[in-house]
GROMACS .gro file of N, CA and C in nm:
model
  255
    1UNK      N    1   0.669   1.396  -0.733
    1UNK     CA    2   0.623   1.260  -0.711
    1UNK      C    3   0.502   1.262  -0.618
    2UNK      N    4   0.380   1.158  -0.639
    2UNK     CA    5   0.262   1.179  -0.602
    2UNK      C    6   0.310   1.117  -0.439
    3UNK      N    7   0.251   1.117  -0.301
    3UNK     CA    8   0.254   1.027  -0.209
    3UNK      C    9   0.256   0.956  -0.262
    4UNK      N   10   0.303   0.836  -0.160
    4UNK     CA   11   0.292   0.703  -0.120
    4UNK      C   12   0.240   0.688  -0.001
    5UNK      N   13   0.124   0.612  -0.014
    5UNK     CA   14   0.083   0.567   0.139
    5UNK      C   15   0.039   0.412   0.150
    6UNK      N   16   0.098   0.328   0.240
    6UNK     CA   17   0.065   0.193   0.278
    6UNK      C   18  -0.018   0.165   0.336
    7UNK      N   19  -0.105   0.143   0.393
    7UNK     CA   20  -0.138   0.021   0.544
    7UNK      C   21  -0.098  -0.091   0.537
    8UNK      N   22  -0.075  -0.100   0.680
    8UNK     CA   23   0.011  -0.259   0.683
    8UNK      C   24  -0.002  -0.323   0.805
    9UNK      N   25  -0.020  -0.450   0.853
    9UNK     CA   26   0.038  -0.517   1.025
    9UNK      C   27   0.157  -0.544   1.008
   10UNK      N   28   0.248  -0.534   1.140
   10UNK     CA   29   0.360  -0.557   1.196
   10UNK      C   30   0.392  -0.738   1.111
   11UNK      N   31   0.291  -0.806   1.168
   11UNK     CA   32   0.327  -0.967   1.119
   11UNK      C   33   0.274  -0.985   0.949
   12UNK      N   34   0.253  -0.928   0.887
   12UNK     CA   35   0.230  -0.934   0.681
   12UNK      C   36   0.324  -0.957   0.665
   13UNK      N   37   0.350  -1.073   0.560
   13UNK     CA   38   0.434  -1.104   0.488
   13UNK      C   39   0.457  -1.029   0.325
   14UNK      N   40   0.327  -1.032   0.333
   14UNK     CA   41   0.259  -0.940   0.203
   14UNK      C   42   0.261  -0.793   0.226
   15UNK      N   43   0.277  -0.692   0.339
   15UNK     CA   44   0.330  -0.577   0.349
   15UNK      C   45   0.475  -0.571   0.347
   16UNK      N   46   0.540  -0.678   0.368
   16UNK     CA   47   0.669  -0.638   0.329
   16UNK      C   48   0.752  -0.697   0.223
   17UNK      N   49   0.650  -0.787   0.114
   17UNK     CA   50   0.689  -0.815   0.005
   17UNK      C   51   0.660  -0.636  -0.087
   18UNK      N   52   0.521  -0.564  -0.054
   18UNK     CA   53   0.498  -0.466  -0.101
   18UNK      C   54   0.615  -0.355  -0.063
   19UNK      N   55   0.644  -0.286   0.071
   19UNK     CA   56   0.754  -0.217   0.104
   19UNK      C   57   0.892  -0.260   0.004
   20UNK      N   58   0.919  -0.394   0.021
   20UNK     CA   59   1.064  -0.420  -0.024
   20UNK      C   60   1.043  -0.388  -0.171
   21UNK      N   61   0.957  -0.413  -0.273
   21UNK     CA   62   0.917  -0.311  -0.416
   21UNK      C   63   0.979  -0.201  -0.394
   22UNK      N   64   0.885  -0.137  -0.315
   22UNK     CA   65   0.883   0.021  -0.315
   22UNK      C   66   1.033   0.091  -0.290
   23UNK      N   67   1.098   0.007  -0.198
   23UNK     CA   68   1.239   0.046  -0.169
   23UNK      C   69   1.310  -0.002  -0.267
   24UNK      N   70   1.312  -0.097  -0.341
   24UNK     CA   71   1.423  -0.151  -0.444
   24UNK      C   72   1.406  -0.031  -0.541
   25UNK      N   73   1.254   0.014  -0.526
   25UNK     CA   74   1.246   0.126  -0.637
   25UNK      C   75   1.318   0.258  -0.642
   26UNK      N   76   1.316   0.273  -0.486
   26UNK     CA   77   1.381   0.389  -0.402
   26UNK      C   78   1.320   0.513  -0.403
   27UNK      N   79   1.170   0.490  -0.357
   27UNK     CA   80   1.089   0.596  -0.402
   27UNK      C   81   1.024   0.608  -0.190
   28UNK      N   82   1.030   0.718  -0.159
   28UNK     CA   83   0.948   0.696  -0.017
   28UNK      C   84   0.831   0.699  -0.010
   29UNK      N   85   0.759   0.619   0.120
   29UNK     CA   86   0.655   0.628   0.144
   29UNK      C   87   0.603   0.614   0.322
   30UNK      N   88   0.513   0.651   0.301
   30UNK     CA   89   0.417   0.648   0.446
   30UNK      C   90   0.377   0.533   0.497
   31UNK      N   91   0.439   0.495   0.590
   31UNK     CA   92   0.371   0.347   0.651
   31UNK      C   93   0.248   0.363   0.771
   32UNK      N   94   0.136   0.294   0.719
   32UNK     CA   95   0.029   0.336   0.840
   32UNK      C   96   0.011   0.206   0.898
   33UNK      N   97   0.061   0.181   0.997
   33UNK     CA   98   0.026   0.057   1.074
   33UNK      C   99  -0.127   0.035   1.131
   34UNK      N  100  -0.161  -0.062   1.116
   34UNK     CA  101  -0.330  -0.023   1.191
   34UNK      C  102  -0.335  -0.167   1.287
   35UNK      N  103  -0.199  -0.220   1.312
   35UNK     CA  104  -0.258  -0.362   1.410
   35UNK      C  105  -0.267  -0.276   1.518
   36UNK      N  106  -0.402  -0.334   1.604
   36UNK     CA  107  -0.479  -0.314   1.697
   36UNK      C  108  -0.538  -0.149   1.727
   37UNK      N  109  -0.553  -0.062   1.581
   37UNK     CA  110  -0.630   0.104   1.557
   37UNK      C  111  -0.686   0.064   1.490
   38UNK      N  112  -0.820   0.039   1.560
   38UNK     CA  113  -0.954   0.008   1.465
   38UNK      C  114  -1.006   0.152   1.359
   39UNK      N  115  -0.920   0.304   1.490
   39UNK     CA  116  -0.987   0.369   1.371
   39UNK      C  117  -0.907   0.364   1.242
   40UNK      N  118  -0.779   0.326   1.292
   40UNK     CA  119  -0.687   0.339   1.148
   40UNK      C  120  -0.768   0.243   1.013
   41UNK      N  121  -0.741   0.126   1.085
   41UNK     CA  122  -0.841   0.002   0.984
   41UNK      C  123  -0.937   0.065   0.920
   42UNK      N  124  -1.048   0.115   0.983
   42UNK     CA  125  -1.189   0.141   0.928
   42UNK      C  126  -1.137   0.320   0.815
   43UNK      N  127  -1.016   0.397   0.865
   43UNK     CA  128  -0.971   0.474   0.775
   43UNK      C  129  -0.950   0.406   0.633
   44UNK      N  130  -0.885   0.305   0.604
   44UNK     CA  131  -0.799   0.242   0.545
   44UNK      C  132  -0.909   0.176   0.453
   45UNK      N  133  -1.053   0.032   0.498
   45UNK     CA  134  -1.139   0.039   0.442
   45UNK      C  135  -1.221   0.152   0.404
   46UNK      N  136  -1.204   0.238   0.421
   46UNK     CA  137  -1.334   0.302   0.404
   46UNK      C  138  -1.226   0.401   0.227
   47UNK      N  139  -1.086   0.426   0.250
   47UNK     CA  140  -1.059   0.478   0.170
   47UNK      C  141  -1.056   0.357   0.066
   48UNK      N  142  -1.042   0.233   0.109
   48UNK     CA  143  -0.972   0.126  -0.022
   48UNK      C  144  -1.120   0.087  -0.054
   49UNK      N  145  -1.219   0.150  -0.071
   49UNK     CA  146  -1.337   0.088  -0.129
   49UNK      C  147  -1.375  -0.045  -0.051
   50UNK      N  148  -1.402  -0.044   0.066
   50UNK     CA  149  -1.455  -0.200   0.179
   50UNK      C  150  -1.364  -0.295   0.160
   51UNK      N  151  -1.219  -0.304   0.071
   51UNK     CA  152  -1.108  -0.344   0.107
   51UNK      C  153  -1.101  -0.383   0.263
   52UNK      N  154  -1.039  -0.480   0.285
   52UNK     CA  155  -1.004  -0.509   0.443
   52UNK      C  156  -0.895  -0.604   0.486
   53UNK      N  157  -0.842  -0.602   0.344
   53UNK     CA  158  -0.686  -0.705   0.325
   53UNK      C  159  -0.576  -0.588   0.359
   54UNK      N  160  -0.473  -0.610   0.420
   54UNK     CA  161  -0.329  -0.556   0.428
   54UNK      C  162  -0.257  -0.635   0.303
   55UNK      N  163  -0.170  -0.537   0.243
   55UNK     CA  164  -0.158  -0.416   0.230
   55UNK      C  165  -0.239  -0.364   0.141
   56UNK      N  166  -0.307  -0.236   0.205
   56UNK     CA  167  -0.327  -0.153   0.072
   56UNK      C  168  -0.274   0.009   0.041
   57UNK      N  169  -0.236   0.023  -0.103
   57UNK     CA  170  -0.165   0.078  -0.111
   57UNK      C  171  -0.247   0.199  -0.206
   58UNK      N  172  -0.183   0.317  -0.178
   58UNK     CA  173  -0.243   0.429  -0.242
   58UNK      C  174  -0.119   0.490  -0.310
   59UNK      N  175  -0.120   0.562  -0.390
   59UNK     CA  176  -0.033   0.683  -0.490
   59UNK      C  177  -0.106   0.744  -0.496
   60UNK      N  178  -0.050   0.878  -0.447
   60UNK     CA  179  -0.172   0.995  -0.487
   60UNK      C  180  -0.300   0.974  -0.369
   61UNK      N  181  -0.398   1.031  -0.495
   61UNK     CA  182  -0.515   0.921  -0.433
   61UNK      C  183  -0.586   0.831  -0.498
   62UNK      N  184  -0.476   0.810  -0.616
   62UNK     CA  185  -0.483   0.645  -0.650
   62UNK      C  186  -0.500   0.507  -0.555
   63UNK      N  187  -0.601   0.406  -0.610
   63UNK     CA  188  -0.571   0.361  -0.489
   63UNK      C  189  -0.542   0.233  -0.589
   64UNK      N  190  -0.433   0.171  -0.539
   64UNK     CA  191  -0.357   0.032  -0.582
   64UNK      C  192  -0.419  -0.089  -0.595
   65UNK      N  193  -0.441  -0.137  -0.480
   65UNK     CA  194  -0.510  -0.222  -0.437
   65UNK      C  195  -0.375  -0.321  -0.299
   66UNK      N  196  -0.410  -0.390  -0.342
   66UNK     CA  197  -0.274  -0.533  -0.275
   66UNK      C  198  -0.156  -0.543  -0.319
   67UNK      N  199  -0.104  -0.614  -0.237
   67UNK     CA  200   0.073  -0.667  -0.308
   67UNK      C  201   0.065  -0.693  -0.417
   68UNK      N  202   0.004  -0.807  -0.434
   68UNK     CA  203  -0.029  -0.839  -0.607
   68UNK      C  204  -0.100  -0.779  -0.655
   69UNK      N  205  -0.158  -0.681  -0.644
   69UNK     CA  206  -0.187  -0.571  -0.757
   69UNK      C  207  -0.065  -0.488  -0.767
   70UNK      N  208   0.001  -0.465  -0.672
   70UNK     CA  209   0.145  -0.373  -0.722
   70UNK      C  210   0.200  -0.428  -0.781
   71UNK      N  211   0.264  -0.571  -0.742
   71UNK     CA  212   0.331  -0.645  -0.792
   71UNK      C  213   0.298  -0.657  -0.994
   72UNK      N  214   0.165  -0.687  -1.012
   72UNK     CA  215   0.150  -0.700  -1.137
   72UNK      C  216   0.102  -0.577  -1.191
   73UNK      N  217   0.101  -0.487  -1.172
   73UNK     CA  218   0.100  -0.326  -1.234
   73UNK      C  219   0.289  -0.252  -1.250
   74UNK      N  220   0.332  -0.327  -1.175
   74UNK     CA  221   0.524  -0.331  -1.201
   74UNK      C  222   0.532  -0.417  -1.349
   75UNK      N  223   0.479  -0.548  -1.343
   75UNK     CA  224   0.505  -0.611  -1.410
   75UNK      C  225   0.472  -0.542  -1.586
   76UNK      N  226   0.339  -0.487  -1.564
   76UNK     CA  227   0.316  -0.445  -1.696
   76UNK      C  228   0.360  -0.319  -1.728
   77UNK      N  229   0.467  -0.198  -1.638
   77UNK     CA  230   0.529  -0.174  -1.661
   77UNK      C  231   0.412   0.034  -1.613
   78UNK      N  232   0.344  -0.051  -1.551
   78UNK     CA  233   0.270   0.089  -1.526
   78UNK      C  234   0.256   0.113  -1.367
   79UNK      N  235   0.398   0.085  -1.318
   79UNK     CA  236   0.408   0.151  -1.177
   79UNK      C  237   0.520   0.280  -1.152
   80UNK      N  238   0.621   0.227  -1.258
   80UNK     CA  239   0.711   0.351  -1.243
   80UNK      C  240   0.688   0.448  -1.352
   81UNK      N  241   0.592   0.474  -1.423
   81UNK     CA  242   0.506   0.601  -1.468
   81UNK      C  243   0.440   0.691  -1.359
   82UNK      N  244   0.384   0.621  -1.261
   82UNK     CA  245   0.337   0.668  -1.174
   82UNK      C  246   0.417   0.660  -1.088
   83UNK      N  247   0.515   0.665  -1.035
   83UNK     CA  248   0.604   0.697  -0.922
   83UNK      C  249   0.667   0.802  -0.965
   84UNK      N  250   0.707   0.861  -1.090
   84UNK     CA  251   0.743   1.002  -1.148
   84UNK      C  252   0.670   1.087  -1.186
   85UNK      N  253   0.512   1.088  -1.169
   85UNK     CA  254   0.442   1.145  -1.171
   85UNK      C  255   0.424   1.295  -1.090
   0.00000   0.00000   0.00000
């Protein structure tokens, strides 16, 4: 199975609509917190393409995008292809 890696703040509602996915799925992953690590943040944009929304989410070094991009890449049925990858 490829990583999982998050960024997320402590107060997202939307990082833990994304986490609670990932766990119903029961697949692990890496949580990178970046409230108040600017270098974490500017890690995080600089990997999510000038992204600067929480959460963003990587597989691999796929990069996801947002909750609702996970959310609707579940939906069409092309997230748990890639979680057994």
């Amino acid at each position: 199975m490829a990583p999982i890696v998050i960024y997320t703040k402590s107060w997202c509602p939307y990082c833990s609509a994304a986490k609670d996915l990932l766990q119903r799925k029961g697949v692990p992953f890496e949580e990178i917190e970046i409230t108040g690590r600017s270098e974490l943040r500017e890690e995080m944009i600089e990997r999510a393409d000038g992204r600067t929304t929480v959460p963003q989410i990587f597989i691999g070094e796929q990069h996801i995008g947002g909750c609702d991009d996970l959310y609707a890449l579940d939906a069409r049925g092309g997230l748990d292809p890639l979680l057994v990858a």
